Short mmCIF file of C-alpha atoms in Angstrom, two decimals:
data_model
loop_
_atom_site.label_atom_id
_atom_site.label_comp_id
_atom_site.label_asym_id
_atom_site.label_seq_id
_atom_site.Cartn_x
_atom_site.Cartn_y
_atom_site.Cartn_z
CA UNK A 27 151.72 5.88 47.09
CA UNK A 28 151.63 6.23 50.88
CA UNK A 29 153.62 8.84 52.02
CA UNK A 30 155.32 8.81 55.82
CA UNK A 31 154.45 12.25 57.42
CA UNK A 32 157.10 11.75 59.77
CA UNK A 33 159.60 11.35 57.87
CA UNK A 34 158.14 14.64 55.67
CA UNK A 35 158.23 16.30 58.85
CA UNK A 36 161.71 15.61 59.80
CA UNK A 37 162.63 16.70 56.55
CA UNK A 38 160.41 20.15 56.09
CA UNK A 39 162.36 20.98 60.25
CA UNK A 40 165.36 20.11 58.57
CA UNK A 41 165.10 22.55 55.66
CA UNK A 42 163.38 24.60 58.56
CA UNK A 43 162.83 27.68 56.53
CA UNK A 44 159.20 27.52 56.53
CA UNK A 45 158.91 26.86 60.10
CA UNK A 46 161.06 29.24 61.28
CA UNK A 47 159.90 31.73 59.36
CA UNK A 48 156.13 31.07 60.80
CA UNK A 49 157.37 31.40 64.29
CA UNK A 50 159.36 34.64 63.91
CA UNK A 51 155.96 35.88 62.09
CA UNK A 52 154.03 35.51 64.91
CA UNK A 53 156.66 36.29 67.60
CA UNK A 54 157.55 39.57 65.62
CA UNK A 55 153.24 39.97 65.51
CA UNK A 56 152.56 39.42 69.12
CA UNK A 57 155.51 41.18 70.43
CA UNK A 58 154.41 44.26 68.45
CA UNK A 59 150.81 44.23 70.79
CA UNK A 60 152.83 43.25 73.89
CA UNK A 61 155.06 46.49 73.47
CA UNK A 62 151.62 48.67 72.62
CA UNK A 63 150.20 47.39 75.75
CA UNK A 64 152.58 48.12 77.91
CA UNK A 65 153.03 51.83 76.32
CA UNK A 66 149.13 51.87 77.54
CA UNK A 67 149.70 50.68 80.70
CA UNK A 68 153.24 52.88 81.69
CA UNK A 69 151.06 56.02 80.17
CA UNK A 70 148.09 55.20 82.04
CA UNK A 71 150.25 54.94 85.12
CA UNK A 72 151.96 58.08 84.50
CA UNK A 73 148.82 59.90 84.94
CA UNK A 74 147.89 57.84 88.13
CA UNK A 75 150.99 58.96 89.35
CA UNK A 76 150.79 62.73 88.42
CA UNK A 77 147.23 62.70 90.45
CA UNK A 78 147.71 60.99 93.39
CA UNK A 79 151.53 62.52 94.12
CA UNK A 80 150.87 66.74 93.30
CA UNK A 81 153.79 67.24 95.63
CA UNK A 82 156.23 65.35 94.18
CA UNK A 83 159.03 63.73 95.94
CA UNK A 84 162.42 62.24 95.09
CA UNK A 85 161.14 58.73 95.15
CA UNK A 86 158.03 59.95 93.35
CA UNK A 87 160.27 61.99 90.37
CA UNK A 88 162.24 58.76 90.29
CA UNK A 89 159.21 56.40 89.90
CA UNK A 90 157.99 58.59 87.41
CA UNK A 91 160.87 58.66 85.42
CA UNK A 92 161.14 55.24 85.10
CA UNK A 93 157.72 54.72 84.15
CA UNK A 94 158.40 57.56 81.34
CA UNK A 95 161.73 55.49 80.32
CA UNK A 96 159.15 52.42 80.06
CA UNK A 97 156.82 53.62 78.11
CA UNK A 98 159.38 55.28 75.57
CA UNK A 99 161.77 51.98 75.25
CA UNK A 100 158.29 50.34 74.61
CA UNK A 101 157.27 52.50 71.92
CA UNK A 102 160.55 52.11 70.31
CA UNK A 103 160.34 48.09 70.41
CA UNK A 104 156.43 48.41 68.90
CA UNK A 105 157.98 50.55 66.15
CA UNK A 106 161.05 48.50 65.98
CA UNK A 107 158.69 45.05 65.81
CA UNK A 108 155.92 46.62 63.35
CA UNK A 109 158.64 48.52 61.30
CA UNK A 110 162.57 46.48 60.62
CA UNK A 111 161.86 43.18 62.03
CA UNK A 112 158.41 43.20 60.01
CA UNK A 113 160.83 43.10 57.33
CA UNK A 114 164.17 41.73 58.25
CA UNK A 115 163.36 38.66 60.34
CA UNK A 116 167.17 38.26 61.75
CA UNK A 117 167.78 38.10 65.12
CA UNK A 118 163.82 38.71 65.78
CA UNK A 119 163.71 36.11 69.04
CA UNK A 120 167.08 37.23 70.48
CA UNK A 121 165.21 41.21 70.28
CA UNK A 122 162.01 39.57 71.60
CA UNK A 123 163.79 37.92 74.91
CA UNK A 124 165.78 41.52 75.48
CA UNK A 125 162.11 43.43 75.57
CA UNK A 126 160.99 41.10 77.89
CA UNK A 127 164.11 41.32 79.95
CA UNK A 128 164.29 45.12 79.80
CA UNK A 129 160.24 45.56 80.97
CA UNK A 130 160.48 42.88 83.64
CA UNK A 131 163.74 44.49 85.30
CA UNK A 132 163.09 48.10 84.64
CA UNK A 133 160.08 46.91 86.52
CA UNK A 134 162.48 46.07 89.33
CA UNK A 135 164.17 49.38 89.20
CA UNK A 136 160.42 51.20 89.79
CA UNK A 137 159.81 48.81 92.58
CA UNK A 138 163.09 49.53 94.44
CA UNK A 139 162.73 53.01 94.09
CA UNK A 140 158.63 52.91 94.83
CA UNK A 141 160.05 51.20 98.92
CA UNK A 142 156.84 49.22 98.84
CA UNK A 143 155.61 45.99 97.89
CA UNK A 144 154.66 46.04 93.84
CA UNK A 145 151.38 44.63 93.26
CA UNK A 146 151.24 40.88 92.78
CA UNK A 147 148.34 41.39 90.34
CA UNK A 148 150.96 43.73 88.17
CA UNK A 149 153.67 41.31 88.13
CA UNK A 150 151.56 38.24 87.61
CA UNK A 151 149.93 39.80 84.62
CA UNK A 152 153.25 41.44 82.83
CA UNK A 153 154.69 37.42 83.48
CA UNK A 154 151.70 35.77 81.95
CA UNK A 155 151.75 38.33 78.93
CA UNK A 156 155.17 37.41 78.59
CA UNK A 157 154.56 34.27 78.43
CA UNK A 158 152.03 33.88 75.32
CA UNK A 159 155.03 35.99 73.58
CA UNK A 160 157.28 33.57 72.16
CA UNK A 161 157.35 30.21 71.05
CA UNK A 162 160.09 27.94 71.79
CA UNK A 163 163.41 28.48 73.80
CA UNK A 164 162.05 27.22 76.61
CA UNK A 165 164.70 27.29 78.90
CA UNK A 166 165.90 31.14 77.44
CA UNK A 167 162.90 32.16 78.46
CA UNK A 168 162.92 30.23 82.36
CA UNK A 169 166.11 31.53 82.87
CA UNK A 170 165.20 35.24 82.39
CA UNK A 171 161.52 34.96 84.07
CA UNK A 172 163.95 33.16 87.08
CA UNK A 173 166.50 35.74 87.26
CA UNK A 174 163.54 38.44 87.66
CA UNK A 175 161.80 36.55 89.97
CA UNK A 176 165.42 35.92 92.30
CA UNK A 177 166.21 40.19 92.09
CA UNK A 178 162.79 40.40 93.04
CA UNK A 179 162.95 38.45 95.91
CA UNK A 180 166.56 39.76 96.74
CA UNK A 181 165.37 43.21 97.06
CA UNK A 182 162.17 42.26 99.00
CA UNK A 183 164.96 40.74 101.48
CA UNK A 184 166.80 43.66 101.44
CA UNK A 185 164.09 46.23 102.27
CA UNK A 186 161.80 44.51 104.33
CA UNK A 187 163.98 42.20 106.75
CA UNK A 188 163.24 44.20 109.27
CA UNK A 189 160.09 44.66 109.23
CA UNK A 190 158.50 41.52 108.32
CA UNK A 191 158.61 38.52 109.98
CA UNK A 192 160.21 35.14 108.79
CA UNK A 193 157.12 33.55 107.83
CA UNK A 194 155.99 36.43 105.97
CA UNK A 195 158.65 36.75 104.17
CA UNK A 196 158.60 32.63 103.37
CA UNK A 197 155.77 33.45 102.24
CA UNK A 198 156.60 35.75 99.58
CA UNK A 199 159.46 34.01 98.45
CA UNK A 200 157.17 31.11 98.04
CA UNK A 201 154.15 33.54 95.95
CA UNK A 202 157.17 34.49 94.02
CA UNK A 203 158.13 31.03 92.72
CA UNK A 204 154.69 30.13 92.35
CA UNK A 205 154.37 32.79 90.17
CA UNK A 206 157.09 31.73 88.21
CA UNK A 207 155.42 27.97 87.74
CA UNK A 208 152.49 29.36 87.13
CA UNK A 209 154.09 31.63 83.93
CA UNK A 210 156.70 29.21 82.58
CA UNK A 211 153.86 26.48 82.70
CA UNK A 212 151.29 28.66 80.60
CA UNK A 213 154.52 29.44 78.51
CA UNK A 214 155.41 26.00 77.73
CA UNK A 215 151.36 25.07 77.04
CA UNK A 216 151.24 28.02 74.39
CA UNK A 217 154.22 26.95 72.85
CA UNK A 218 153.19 23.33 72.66
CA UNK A 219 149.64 24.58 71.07
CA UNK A 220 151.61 26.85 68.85
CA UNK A 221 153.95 23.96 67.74
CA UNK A 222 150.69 22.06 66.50
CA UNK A 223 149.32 24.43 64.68
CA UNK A 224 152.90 25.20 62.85
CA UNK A 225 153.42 21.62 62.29
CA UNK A 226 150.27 20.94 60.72
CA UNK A 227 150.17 24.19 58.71
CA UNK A 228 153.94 23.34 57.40
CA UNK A 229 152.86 19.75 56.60
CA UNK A 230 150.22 20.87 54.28
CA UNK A 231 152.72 23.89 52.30
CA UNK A 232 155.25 20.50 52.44
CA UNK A 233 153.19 18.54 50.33
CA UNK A 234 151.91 21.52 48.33
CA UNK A 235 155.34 22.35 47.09
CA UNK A 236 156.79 18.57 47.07
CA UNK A 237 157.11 16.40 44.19
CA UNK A 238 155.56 13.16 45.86
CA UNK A 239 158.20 11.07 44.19
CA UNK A 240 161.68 12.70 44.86
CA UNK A 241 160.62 14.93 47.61
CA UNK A 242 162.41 17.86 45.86
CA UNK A 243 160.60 21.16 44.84
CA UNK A 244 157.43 20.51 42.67
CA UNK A 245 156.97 23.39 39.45
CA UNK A 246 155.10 25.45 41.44
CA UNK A 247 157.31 25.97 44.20
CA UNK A 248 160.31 26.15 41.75
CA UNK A 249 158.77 29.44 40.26
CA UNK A 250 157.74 31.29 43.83
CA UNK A 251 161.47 30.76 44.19
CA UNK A 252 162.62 32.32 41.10
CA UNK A 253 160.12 34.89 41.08
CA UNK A 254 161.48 36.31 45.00
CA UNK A 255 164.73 37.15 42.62
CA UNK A 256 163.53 38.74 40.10
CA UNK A 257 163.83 42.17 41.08
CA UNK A 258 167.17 41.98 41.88
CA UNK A 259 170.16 42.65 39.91
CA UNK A 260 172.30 39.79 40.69
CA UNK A 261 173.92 36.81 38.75
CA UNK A 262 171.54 33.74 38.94
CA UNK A 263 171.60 30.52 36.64
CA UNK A 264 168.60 27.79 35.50
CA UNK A 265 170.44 24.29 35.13
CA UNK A 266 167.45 22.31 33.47
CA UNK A 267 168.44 18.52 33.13
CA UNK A 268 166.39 15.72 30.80
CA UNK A 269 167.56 11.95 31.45
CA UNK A 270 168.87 10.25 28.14
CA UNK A 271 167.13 6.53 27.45
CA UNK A 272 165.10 7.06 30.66
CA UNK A 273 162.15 5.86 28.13
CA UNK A 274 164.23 2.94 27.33
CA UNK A 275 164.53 2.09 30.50
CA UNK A 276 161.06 2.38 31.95
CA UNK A 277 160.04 0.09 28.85
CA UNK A 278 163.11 -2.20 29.10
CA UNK A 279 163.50 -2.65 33.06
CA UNK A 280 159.88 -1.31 34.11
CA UNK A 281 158.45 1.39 35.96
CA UNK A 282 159.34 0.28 39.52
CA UNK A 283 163.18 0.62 38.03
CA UNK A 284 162.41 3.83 36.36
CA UNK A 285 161.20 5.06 39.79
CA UNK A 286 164.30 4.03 41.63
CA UNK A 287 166.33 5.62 38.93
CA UNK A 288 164.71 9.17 39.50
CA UNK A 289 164.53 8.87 43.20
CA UNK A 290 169.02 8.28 42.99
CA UNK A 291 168.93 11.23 40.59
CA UNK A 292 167.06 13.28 43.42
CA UNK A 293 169.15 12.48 45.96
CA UNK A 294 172.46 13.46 44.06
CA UNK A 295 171.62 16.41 42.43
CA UNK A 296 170.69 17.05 46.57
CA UNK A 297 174.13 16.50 47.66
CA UNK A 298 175.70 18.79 45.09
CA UNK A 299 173.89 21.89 45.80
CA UNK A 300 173.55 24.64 47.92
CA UNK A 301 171.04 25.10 50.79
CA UNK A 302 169.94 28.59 48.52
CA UNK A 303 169.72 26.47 45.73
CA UNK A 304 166.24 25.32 44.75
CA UNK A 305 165.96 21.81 43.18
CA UNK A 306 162.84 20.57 41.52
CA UNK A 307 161.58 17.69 39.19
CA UNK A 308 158.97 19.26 36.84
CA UNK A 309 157.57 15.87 35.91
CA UNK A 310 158.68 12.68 34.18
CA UNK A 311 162.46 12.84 34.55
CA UNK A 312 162.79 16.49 33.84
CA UNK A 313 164.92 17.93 36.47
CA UNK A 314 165.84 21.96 37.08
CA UNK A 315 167.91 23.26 39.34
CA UNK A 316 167.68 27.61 40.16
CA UNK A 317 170.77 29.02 41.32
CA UNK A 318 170.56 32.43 42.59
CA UNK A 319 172.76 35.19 43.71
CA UNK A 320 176.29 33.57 42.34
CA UNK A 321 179.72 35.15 42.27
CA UNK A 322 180.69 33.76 38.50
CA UNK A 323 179.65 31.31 36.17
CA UNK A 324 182.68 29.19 36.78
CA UNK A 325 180.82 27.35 39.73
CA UNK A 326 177.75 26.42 37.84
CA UNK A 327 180.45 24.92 34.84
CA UNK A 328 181.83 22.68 37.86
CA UNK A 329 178.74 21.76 38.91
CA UNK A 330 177.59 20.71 35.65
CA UNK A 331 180.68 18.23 35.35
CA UNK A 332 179.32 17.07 38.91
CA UNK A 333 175.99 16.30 37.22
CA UNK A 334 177.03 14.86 34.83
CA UNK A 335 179.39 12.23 36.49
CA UNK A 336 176.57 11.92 39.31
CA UNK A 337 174.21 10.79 37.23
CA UNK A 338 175.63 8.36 34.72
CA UNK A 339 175.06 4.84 35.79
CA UNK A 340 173.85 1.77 34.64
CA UNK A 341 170.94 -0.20 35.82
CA UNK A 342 169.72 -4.00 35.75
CA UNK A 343 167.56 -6.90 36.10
CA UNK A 344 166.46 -9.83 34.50
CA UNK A 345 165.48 -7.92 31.81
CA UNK A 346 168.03 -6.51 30.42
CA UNK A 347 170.31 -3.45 31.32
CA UNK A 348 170.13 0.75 30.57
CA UNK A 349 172.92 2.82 31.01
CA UNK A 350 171.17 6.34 31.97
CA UNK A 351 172.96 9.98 31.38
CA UNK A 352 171.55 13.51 30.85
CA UNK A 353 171.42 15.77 28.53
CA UNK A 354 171.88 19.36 29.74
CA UNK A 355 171.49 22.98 28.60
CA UNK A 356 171.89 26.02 31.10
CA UNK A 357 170.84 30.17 31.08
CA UNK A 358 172.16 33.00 33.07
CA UNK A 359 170.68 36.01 33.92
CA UNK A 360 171.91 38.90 35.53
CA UNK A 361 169.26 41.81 35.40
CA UNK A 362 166.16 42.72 36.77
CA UNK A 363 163.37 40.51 35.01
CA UNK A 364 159.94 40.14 36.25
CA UNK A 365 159.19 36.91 33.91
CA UNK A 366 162.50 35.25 34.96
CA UNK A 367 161.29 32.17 35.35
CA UNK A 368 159.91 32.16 31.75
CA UNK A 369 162.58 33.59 30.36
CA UNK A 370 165.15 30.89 31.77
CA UNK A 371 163.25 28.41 31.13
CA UNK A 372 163.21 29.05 27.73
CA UNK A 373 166.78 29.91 27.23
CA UNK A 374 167.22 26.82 29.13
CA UNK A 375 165.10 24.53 27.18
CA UNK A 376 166.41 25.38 24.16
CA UNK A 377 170.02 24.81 25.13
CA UNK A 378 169.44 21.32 26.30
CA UNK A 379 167.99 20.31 23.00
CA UNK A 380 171.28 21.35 21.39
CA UNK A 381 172.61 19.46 24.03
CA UNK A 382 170.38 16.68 22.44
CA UNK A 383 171.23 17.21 19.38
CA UNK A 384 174.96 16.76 19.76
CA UNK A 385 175.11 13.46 20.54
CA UNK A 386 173.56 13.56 24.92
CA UNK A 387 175.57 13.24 27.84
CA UNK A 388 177.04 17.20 27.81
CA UNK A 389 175.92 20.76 28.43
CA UNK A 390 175.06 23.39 26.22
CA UNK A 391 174.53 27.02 27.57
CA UNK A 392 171.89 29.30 25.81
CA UNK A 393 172.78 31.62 23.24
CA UNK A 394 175.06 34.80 24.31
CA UNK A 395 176.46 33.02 27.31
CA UNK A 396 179.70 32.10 28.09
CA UNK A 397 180.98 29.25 29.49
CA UNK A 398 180.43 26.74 26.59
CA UNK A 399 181.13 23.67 26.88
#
């Protein structure tokens, strides 16, 4: 079967967890080094400071603090990058884009207090590492290194009218936006580079976790899922799902029918859950559907009936005609349970052969839950 990788690809970026989750990785990674480095650099200048300038000075104290107030935000966004976002990946770019505001215009700050030109070699270095810090957000990230570069240029204006002349100071202002083409453009190559290598890395964990047929969640993937809850204490529910006559149909109308038939039955069991919801086809036209963290059972019971109505259907050719409906049997759990998938499964299984048993087309929920229908 040939599968169309772009249309796998627009998929995966539509269920974008993967992918975002790989780019706040390594923005949350290389962030963490950009904030060490600059604790480096604002200690290292510290010391430069506190040997060339014994006497001290008001601009010199003020200089100096700065630098210290650098080097101690910095060390709180390494700790803050190694230590919470590590963990909790929210809001990881918008953090990202305020540490590289915060260094570029506390930069500012030490330059207008310094009453000297800063060195181009300083600024076009902090703007290139800046720019091999984040992927995406293009224009975010333009916008800040623009506003920098403008204050910049403002306070050049401001201080040094008077003493430089007009071409000089065209000049500058022309070095300056250079310097901001030069970093945005380095920027936007990284991300593009770093957007390959994502792409191609979520194609292949696509079509690792994929059921080729269906494009929903293969076994394996269906179990890393349940497995990320099972240390939790919270109500989740296996809804496992075998089609009735689907033999009879694959025999009757052939396999080309019998595909078409499993590919509708992916596509509305899609529509009828939630994004946190993980639905997979185990093989053959076995279907399961994990639903974790839930209020009450009561929305699982509804969305049983949904199945249920989704599903029936007749189909027909030449041949002859099936009418196709599913049997269904469904397990809760609620505590901590390090074989959950196992366990549901199980409970699962069994109820849907009850479900079977009494006649097809209804649910059955495993033994000790409520709910029964």
């Amino acid at each position: 079967m040939i599968i169309d990788l772009k249309q796998i690809l627009k998929k995966m970026k539509a269920d974008a967890f993967h992918h975002q989750a790989a780019i706040e990785q390594y923005v949350c990674k290389v962030q963490e080094i950009f904030s060490m480095g600059l604790v480096l650099f604002f200690a290292t200048h510290l010391v430069v400071i506190t040997l060339m300038e014994v006497t001290g000075g008001q601009r010199v104290n003020g200089a100096f603090a700065i630098s210290f107030l650098q080097m101690l935000l910095c060390l709180g966004a390494y700790f803050l990058f190694r230590g919470y976002f590590n963990t909790h990946r929210k809001h990881v770019i918008s953090a990202a884009y305020l540490n590289i505001f915060q260094v570029l215009m506390l930069m500012e700050l030490q330059y207008f207090l310094y009453d000297e030109y800063i060195s181009f070699t300083v600024v076009i270095c902090l703007l290139l590492s800046t720019s091999v810090t984040l992927i995406g957000h293009i224009r975010t990230y333009c916008t800040i290194i623009t506003f920098v570069s403008l204050v910049d240029i403002a306070i050049t204006l401001y201080r040094n009218i008077d003493m430089v002349g007009l071409g000089a100071m065209n000049l500058y202002i022309i070095d300056s936006l250079f310097m901001v083409l030069i970093a945005t453009s380095i920027n936007i190559c990284c991300c593009q580079l770093n957007y390959q290598a994502f792409d191609k890395e979520q194609k292949i964990i696509y079509l690792s976790e994929r059921d080729a047929l269906t494009g929903l969640f293969n076994r394996k993937a269906l179990q890393t899922a349940i497995q990320t809850y099972a240390a939790e204490n919270t109500l989740c529910a296996m809804i496992l799902l075998d089609l009735d006559n689907f033999k009879l149909l694959n025999d009757t109308l052939g396999h080309f029918e019998g595909d078409n038939c499993l590919k509708d039955v992916a596509q509305g069991l899609s529509g009828l859950f939630r994004q946190t919801d993980c639905v997979s086809r185990l093989g053959g036209d076995e279907f399961v559907i994990f639903m974790p963290k839930l209020r009450d059972r009561n929305f699982v019971t509804a969305r049983t009936k949904e199945i249920l109505k989704t599903i029936g259907k007749t189909y027909a050719n030449a041949k002859g005609e099936v009418s196709i409906t599913c049997s269904i049997g469904v397990a809760f759990s609620t505590e901590q349970d390090m074989d959950l998938y196992q366990h549901l499964y199980r409970a699962a299984d069994a109820a849907m052969y009850r479900s079977k048993q009494r006649g097809k087309n209804c649910v059955s929920y495993a033994e000790g839950d409520t709910g029964r229908s």
